[in-house]
Coordinates of C-alpha atoms in Angstrom, one line a residue:
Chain A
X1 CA 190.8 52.5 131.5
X2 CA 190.0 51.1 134.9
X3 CA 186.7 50.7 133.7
X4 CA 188.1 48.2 131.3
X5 CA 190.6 46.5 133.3
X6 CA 187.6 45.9 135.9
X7 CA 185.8 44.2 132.8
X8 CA 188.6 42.2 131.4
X9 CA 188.8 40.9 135.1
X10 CA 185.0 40.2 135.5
X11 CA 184.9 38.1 132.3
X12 CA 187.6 35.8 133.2
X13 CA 186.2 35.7 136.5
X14 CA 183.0 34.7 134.7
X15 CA 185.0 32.1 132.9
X16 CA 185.6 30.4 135.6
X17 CA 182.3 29.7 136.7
X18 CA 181.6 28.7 133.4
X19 CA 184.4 26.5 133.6
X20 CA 183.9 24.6 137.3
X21 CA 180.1 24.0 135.9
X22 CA 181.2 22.3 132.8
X23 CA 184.0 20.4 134.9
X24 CA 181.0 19.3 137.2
X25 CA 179.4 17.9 134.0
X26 CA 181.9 16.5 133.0
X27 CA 181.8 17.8 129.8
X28 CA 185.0 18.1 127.3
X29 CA 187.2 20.9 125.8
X30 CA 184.8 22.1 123.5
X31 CA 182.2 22.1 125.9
X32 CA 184.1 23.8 128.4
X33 CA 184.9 26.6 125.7
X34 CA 181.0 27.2 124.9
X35 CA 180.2 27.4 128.9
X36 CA 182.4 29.8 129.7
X37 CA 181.9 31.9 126.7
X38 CA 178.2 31.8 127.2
X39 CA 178.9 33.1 131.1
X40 CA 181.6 35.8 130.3
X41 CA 180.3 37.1 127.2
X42 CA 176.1 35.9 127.2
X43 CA 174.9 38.4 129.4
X44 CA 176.8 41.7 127.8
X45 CA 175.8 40.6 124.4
X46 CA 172.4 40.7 124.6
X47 CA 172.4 44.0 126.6
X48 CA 174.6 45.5 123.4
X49 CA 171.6 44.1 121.0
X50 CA 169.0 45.6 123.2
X51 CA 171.0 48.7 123.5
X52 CA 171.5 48.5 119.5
X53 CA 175.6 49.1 120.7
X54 CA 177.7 47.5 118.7
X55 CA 178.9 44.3 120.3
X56 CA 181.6 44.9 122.8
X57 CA 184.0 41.8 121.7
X58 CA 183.4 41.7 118.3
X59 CA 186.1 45.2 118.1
X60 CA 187.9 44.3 120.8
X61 CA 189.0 40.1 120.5
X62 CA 190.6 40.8 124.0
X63 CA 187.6 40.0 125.6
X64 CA 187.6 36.1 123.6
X65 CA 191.1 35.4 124.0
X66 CA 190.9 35.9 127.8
X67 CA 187.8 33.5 128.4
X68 CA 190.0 31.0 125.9
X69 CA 193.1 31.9 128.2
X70 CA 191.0 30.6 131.4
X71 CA 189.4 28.0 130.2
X72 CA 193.4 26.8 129.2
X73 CA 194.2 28.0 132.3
X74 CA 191.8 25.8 134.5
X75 CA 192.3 22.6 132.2
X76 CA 196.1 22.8 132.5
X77 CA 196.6 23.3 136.3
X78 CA 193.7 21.4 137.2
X79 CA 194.0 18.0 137.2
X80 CA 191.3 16.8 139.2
X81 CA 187.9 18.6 138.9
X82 CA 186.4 17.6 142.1
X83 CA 189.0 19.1 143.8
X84 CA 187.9 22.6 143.2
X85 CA 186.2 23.2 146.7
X86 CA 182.8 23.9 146.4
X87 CA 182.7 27.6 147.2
X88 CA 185.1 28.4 144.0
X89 CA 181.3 28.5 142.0
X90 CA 179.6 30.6 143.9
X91 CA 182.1 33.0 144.9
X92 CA 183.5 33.3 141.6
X93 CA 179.8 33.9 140.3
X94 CA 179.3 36.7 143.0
X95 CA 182.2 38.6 141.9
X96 CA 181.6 38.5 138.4
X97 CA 177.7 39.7 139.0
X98 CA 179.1 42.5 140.7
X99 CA 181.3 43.4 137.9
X100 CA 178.6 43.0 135.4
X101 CA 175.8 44.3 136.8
X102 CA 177.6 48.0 137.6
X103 CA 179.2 47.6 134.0
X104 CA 175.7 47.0 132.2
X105 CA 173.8 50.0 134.2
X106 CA 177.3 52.1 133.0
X107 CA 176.5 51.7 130.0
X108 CA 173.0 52.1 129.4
X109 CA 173.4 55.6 131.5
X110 CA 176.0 56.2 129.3
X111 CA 174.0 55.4 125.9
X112 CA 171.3 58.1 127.4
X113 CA 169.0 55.9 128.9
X114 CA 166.8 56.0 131.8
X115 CA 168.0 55.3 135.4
X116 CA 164.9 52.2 134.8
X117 CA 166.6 50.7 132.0
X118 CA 170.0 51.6 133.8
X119 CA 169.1 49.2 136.6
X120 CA 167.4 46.8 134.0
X121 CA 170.3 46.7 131.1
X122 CA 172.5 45.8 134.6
X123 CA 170.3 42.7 135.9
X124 CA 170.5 41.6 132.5
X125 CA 174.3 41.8 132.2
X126 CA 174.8 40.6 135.6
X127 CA 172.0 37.7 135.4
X128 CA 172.1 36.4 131.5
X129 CA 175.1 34.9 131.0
X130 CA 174.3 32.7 133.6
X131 CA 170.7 32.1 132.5
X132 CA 171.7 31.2 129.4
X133 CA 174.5 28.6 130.6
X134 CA 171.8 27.0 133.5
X135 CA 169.5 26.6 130.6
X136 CA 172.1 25.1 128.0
X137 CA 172.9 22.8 131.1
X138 CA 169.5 21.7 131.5
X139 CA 169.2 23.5 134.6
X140 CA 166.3 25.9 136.4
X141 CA 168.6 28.9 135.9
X142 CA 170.2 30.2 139.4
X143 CA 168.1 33.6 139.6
X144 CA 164.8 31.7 140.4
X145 CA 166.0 28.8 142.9
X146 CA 169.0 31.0 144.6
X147 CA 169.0 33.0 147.6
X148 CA 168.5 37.0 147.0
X149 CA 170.6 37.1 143.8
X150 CA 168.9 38.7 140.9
X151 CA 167.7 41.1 143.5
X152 CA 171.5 41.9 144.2
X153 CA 171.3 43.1 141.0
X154 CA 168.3 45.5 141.4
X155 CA 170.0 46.9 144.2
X156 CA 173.2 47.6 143.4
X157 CA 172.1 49.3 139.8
X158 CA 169.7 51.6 141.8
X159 CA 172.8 52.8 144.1
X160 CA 174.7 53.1 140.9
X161 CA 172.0 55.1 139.0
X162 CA 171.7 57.3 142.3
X163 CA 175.6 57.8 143.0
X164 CA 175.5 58.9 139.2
X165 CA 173.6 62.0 140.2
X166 CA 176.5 62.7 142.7
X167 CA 179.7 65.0 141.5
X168 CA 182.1 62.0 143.0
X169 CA 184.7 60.5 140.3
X170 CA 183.5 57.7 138.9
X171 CA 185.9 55.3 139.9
X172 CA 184.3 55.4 143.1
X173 CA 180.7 54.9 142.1
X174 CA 181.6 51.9 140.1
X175 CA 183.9 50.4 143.9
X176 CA 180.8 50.9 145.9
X177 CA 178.1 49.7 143.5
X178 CA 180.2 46.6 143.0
X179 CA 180.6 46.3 146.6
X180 CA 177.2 46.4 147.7
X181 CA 175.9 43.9 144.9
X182 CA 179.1 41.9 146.1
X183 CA 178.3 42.1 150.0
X184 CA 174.7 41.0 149.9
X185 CA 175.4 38.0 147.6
X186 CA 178.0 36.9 149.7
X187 CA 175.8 37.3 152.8
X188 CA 173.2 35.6 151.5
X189 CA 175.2 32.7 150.4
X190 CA 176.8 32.7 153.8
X191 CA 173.7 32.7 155.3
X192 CA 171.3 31.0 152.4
X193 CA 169.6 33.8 152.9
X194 CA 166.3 33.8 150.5
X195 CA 163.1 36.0 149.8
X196 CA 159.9 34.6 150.9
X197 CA 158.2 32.9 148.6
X198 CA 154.5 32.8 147.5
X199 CA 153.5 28.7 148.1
X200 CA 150.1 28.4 149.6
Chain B
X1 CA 175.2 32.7 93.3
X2 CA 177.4 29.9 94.4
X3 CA 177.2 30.6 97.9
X4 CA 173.6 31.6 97.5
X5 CA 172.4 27.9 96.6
X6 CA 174.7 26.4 98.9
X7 CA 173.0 28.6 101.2
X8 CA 169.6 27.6 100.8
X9 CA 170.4 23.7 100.4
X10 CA 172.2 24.0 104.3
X11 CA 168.6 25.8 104.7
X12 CA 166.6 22.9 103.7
X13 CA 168.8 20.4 105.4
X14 CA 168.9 21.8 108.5
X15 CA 164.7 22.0 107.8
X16 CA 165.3 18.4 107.9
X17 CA 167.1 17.8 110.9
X18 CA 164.6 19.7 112.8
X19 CA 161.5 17.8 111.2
X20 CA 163.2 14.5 111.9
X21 CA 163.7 15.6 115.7
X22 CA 159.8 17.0 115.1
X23 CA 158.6 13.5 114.3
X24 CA 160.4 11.8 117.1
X25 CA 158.9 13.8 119.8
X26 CA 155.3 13.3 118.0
X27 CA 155.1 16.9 117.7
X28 CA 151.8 18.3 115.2
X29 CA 152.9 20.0 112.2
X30 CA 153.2 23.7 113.9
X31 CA 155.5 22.1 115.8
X32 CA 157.3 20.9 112.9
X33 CA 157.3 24.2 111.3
X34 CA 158.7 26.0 114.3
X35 CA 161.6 23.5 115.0
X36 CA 162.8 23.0 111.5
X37 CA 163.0 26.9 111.3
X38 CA 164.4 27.0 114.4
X39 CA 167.1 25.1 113.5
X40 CA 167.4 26.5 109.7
X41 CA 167.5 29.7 110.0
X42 CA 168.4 30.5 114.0
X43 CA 171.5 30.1 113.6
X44 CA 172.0 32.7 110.9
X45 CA 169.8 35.1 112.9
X46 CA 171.7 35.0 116.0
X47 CA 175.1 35.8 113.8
X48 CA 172.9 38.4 112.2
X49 CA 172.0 40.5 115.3
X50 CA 175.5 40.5 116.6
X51 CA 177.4 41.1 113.4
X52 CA 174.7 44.0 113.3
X53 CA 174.0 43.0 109.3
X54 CA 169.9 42.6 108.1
X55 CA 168.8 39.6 109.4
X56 CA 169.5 37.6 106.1
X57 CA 165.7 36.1 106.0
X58 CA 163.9 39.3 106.5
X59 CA 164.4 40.5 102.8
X60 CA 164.7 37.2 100.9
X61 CA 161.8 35.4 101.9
X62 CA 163.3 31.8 99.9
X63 CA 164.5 30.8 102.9
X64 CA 161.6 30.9 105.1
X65 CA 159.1 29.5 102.1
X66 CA 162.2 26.4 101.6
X67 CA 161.8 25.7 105.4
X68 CA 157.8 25.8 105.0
X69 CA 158.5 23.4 101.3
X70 CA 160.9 20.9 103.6
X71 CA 158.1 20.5 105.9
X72 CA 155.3 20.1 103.9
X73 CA 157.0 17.3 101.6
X74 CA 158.2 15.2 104.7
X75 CA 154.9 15.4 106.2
X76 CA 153.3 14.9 102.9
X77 CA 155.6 11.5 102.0
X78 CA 156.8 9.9 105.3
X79 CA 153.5 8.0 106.2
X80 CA 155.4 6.7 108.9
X81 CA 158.2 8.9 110.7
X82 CA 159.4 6.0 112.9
X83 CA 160.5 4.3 109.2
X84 CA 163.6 7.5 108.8
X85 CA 166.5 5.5 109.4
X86 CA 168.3 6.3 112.7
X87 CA 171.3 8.5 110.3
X88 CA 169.2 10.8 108.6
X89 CA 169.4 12.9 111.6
X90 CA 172.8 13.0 112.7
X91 CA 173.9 13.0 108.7
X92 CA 172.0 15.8 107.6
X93 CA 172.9 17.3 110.8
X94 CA 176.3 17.0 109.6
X95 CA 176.3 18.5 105.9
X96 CA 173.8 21.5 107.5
X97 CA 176.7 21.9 109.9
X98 CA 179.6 22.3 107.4
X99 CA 177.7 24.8 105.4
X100 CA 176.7 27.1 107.6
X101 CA 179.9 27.0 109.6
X102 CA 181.1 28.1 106.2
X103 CA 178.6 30.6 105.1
X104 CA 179.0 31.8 109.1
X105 CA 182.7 32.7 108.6
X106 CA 182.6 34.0 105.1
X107 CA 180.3 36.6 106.4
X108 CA 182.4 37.6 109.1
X109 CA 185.0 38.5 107.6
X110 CA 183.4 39.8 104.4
X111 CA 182.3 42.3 107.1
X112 CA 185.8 43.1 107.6
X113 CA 185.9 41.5 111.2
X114 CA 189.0 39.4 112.7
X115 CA 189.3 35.6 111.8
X116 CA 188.7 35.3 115.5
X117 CA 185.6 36.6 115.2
X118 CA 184.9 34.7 112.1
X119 CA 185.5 31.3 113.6
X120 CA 183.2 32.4 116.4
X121 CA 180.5 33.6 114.4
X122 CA 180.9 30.2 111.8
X123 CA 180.7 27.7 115.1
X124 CA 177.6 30.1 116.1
X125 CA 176.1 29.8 112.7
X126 CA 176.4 26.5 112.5
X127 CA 175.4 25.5 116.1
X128 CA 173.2 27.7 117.3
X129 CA 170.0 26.6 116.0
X130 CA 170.8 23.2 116.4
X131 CA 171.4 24.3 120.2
X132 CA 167.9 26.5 120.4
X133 CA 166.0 23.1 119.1
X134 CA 167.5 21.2 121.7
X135 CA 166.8 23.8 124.4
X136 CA 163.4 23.9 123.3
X137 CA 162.9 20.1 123.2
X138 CA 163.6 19.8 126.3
X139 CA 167.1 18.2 125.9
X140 CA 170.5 19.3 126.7
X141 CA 172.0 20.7 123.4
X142 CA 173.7 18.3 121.2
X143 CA 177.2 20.3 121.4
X144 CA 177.5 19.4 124.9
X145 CA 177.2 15.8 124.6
X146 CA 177.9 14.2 121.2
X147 CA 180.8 13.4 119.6
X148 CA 183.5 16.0 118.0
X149 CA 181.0 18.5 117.6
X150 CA 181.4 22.4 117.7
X151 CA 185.1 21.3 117.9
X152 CA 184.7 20.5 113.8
X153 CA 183.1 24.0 112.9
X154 CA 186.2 25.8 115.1
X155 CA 188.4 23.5 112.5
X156 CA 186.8 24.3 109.9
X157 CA 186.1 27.9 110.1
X158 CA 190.1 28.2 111.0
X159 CA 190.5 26.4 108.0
X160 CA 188.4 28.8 105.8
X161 CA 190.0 31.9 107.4
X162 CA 193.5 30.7 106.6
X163 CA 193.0 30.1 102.9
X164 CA 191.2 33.4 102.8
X165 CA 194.5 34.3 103.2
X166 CA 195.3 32.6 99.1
X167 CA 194.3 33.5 96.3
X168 CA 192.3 30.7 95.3
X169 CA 188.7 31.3 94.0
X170 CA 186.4 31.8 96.8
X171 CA 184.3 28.4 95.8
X172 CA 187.6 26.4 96.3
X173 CA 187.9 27.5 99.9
X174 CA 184.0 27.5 100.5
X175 CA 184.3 23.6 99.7
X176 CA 187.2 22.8 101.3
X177 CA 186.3 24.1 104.6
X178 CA 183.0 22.7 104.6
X179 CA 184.4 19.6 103.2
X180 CA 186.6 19.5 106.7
X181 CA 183.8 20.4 108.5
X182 CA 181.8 17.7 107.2
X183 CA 184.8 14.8 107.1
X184 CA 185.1 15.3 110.8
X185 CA 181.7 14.7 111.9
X186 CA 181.2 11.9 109.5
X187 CA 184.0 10.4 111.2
X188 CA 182.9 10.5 114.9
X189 CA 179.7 9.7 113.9
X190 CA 181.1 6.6 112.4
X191 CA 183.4 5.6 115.2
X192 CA 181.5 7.9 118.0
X193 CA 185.0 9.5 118.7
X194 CA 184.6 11.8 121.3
X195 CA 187.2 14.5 123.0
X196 CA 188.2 13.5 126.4
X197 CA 186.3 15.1 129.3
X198 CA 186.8 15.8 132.6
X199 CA 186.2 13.6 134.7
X200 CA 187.3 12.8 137.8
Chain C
X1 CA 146.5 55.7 120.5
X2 CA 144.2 52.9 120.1
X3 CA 147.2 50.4 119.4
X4 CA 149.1 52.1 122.2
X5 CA 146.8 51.2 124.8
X6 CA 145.7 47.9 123.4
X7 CA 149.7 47.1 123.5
X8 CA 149.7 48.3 127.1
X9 CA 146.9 46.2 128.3
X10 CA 148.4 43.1 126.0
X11 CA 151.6 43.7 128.5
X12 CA 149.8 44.0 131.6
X13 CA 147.5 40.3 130.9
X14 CA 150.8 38.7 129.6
X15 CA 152.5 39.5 132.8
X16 CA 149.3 38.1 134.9
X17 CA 150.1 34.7 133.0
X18 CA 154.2 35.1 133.9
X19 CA 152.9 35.8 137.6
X20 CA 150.8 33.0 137.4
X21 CA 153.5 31.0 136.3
X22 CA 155.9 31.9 139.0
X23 CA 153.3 31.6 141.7
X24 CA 153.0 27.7 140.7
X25 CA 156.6 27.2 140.7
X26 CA 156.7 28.9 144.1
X27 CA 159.3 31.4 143.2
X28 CA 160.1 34.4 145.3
X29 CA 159.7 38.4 144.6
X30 CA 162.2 38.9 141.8
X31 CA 161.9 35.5 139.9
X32 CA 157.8 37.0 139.7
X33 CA 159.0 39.7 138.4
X34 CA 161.6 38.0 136.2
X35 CA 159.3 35.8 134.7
X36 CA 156.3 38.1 134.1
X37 CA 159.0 40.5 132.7
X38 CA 160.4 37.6 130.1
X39 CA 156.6 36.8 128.9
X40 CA 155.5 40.4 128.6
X41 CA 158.4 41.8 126.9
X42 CA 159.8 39.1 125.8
X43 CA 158.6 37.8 122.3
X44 CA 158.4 41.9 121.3
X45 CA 162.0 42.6 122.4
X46 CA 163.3 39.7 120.0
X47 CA 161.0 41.2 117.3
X48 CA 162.5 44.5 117.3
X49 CA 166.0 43.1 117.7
X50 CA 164.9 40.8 114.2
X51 CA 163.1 43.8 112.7
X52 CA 166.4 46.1 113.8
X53 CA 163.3 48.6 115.5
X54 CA 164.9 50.4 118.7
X55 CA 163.4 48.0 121.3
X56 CA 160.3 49.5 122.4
X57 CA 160.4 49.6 126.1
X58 CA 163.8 51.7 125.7
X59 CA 162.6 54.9 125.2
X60 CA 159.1 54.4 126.6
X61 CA 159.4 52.4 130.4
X62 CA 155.6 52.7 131.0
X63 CA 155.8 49.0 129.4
X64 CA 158.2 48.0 132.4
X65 CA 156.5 49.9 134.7
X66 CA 153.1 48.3 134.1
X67 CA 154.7 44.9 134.5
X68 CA 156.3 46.2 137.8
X69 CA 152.9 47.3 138.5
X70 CA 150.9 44.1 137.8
X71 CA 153.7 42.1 140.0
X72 CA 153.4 44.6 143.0
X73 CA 149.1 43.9 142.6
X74 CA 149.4 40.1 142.3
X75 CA 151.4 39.7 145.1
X76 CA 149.3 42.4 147.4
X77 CA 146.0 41.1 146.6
X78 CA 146.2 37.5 146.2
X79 CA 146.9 35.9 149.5
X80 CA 146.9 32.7 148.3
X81 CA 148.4 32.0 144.8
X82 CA 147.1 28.2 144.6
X83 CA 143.5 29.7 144.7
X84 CA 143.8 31.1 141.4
X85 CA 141.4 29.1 139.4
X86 CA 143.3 26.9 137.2
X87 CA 141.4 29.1 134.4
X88 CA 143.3 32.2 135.0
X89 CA 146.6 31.3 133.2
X90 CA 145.5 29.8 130.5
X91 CA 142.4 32.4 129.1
X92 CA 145.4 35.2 130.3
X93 CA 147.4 33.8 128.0
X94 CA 144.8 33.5 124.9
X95 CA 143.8 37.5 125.7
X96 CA 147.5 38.3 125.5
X97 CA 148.4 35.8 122.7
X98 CA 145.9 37.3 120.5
X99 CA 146.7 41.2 121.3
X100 CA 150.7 40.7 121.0
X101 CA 150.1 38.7 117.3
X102 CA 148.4 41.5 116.4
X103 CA 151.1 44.1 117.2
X104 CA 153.9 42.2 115.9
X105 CA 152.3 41.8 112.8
X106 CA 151.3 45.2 112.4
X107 CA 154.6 46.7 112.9
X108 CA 156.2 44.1 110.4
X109 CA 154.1 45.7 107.8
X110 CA 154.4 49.2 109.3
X111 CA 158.4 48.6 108.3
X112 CA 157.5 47.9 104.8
X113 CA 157.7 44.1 105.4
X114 CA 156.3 40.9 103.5
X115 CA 153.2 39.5 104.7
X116 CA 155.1 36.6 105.1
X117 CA 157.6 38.1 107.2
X118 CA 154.7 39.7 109.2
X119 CA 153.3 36.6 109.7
X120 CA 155.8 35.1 110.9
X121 CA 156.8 38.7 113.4
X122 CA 153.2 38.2 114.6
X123 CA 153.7 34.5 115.6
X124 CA 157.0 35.5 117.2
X125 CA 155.8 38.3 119.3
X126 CA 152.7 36.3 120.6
X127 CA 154.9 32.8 121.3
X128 CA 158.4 33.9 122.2
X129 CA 157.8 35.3 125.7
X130 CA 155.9 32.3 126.5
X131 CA 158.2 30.2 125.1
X132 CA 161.2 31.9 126.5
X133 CA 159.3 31.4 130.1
X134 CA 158.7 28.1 129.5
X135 CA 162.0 27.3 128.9
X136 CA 163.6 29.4 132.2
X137 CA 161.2 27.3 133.7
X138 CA 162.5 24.3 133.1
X139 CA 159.5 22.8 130.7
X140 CA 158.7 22.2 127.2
X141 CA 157.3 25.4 125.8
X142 CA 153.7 25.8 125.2
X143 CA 153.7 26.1 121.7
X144 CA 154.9 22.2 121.5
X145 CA 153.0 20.6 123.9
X146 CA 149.2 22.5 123.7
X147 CA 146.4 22.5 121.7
X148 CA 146.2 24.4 118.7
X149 CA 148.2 27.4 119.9
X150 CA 150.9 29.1 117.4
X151 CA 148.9 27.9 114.5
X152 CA 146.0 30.7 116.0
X153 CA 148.7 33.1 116.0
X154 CA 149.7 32.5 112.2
X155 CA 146.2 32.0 111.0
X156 CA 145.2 35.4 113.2
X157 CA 148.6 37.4 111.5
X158 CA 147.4 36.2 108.3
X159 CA 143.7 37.5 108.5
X160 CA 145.6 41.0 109.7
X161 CA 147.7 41.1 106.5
X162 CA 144.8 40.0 104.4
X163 CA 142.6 43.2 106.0
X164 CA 145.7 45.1 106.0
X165 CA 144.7 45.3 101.9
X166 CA 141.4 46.2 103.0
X167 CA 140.1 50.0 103.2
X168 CA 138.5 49.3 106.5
X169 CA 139.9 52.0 109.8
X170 CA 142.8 49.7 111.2
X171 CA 141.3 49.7 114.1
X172 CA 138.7 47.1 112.8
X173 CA 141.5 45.2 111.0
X174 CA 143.0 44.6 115.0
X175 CA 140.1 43.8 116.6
X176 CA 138.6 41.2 113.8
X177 CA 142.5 39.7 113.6
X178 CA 142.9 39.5 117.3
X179 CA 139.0 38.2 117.4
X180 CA 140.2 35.3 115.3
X181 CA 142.9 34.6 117.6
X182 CA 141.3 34.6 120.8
X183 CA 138.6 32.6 119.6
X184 CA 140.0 29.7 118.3
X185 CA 142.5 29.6 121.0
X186 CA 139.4 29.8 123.2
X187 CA 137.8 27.1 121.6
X188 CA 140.6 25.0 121.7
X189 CA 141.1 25.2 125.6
X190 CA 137.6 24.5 126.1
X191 CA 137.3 21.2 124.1
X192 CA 141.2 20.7 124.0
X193 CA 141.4 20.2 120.3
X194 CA 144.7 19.6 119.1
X195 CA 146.2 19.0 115.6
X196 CA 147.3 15.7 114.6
X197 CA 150.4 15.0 115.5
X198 CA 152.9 12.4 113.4
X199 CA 153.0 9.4 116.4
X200 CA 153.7 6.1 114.4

């Protein structure tokens, strides 16, 4: 239950990034719709067909009416898109990686996989959706040009996967596994902070 | 058997629009091949994996040999690609479109899933592999940036799902819908209508 | 056995040419081993999602370990990434093109298949990693752009379904098929043939 209140919340958070990048494309309703689907629901989808899980929104709608509800949302009280201060993308993106990202390694653990494809199946969750939606927007997509963000991921599923081995409630795990993906994204935007890279 | 043939001519016109786009990017004729399959049969596959049904293709090889038939006859008799008039693409585009948005929905919901989840799957069946040829060319996809696009296969899947709903003959409804499908993008086209966007 | 290890090495060289890759583009730690991750696993994870296999890294990680691996090596031992020899990525790619056609083709058939759907599984899981990596990278994949390239892959799957008929120890069928591969891929980087394309 608080499992799937956290992921209700993380998709419309993801909705919202979806949404501020299609405003800054200016792109229309429709356009707006696709985006933040692809953010909100991209990522977990692709994890349920690696997973061979059935796909979580095609059971449960909820999951489709809330991006929809957003996306109204944001057009309706938003009349001018360059308003949204900058930080609303980012931000919005950190919290829904966190979400994700604990949410994908959950589930994996949970189908019987392997702490590996725990910390994989979260990256993916965390890191597809918006893939996907850089790529449809013509874009180099955010995990390759960002500072430390897939890595986030990587970390935060490994403290998940280990806390799993711990007799704590769940609830917990899922708070500080969320948290620490949370905490270094936000410090690294904060701070730009990136990994070194390999040119010359 | 209706929808079968129906089926396979949204095939072969979709073959089409992806050989057309082929030709203008002076692609060689693997590149053909791949495109107009990309774009014929994508689509369906995508809907496929998630509805968690055989990937149509897989056990009825027509559609892949009517792809590999499309190409070879428009390499065979267009001596000169730069002759196709300019509306061959978006117009076979279009009746591709209406089809599969149809064919997209029925299946939904002949695998007893919500009509929310049918007008998804029917706007994903219809522009997905349109979207995955434009990725791969190189282009932002087509929904984002033409006229009334993915908005027409959200009509007309709705439309479908509600006169499911009757108790007309199936063919009635499959024609119908696509035929609303297809009369909205034939009209933007014609008079470039486009929603309004965000802008500033 | 054989096909186990041949599958492993095909993973590790395909990852070199994702490393390779990512070097270039001067990304950091994680988008290496994003991208050498996408190209190695890639084009066989959409393969087993098409073919409705459990995808094959699932149950057995030593695939995602030996790309883990090859990363961690690259990075260690080559101090400066712009002196790999232009060669590297290029002949990496052919070796891996070659092994992964191959493989896909083989298991098409091993899942009682069409040759023509084998065929196509083989040209699949030898392009669609690179492909996918082309596109995260922001260029037109590969397949559309190089010489002769997907066309080795479908005239290599085909030579493994004709053997297939053959009484000869699969084990020949592999290396004749993947022979067929590599050396017209090889032949085509050395005097950069290319198929006619449809230009005017």
């Amino acid at each position: 239950m608080f499992l799937y209140i956290f992921d209700l919340l993380g998709t419309a958070i993801f909705a919202v990034s979806g949404v501020s990048m299609a405003f800054r494309l200016k792109m229309d309703a429709v356009g707006v719709l696709v985006l933040a689907s692809v953010v909100a629901i991209g990522g977990g989808t692709i994890r349920d067909l690696i997973l061979d899980a059935p796909v979580f929104w095609l059971t449960d709608n909820n999951y489709i009416w809330i991006v929809v509800a957003t996306c109204a949302l944001m057009i309706a009280f938003i009349k001018k898109p360059t308003r949204i201060p900058w930080y609303v993308l980012p931000v919005s993106d950190a919290v829904g990686l966190a979400v994700f990202t604990v949410i994908g390694a959950e589930k994996a653990l949970h189908y019987g996989f392997s702490p590996t494809v725990a910390v994989l199946m979260g990256t993916l969750t965390g890191c597809g959706g918006g893939a996907i939606r850089d790529v449809l927007a013509g874009q180099i997509p955010f995990i390759f040009q960002k500072e430390i963000y897939a890595s986030a991921c990587i970390i935060g599923g490994s403290v998940y996967c280990l806390l799993d081995y711990s007799h704590l409630p769940r609830v917990i795990n899922i708070l500080v596994a969320a948290g620490v993906v949370l905490a270094i994204r936000l410090t690294a935007i904060k701070w730009q902070l990136s990994l070194p890279t390999f040119s010359k």
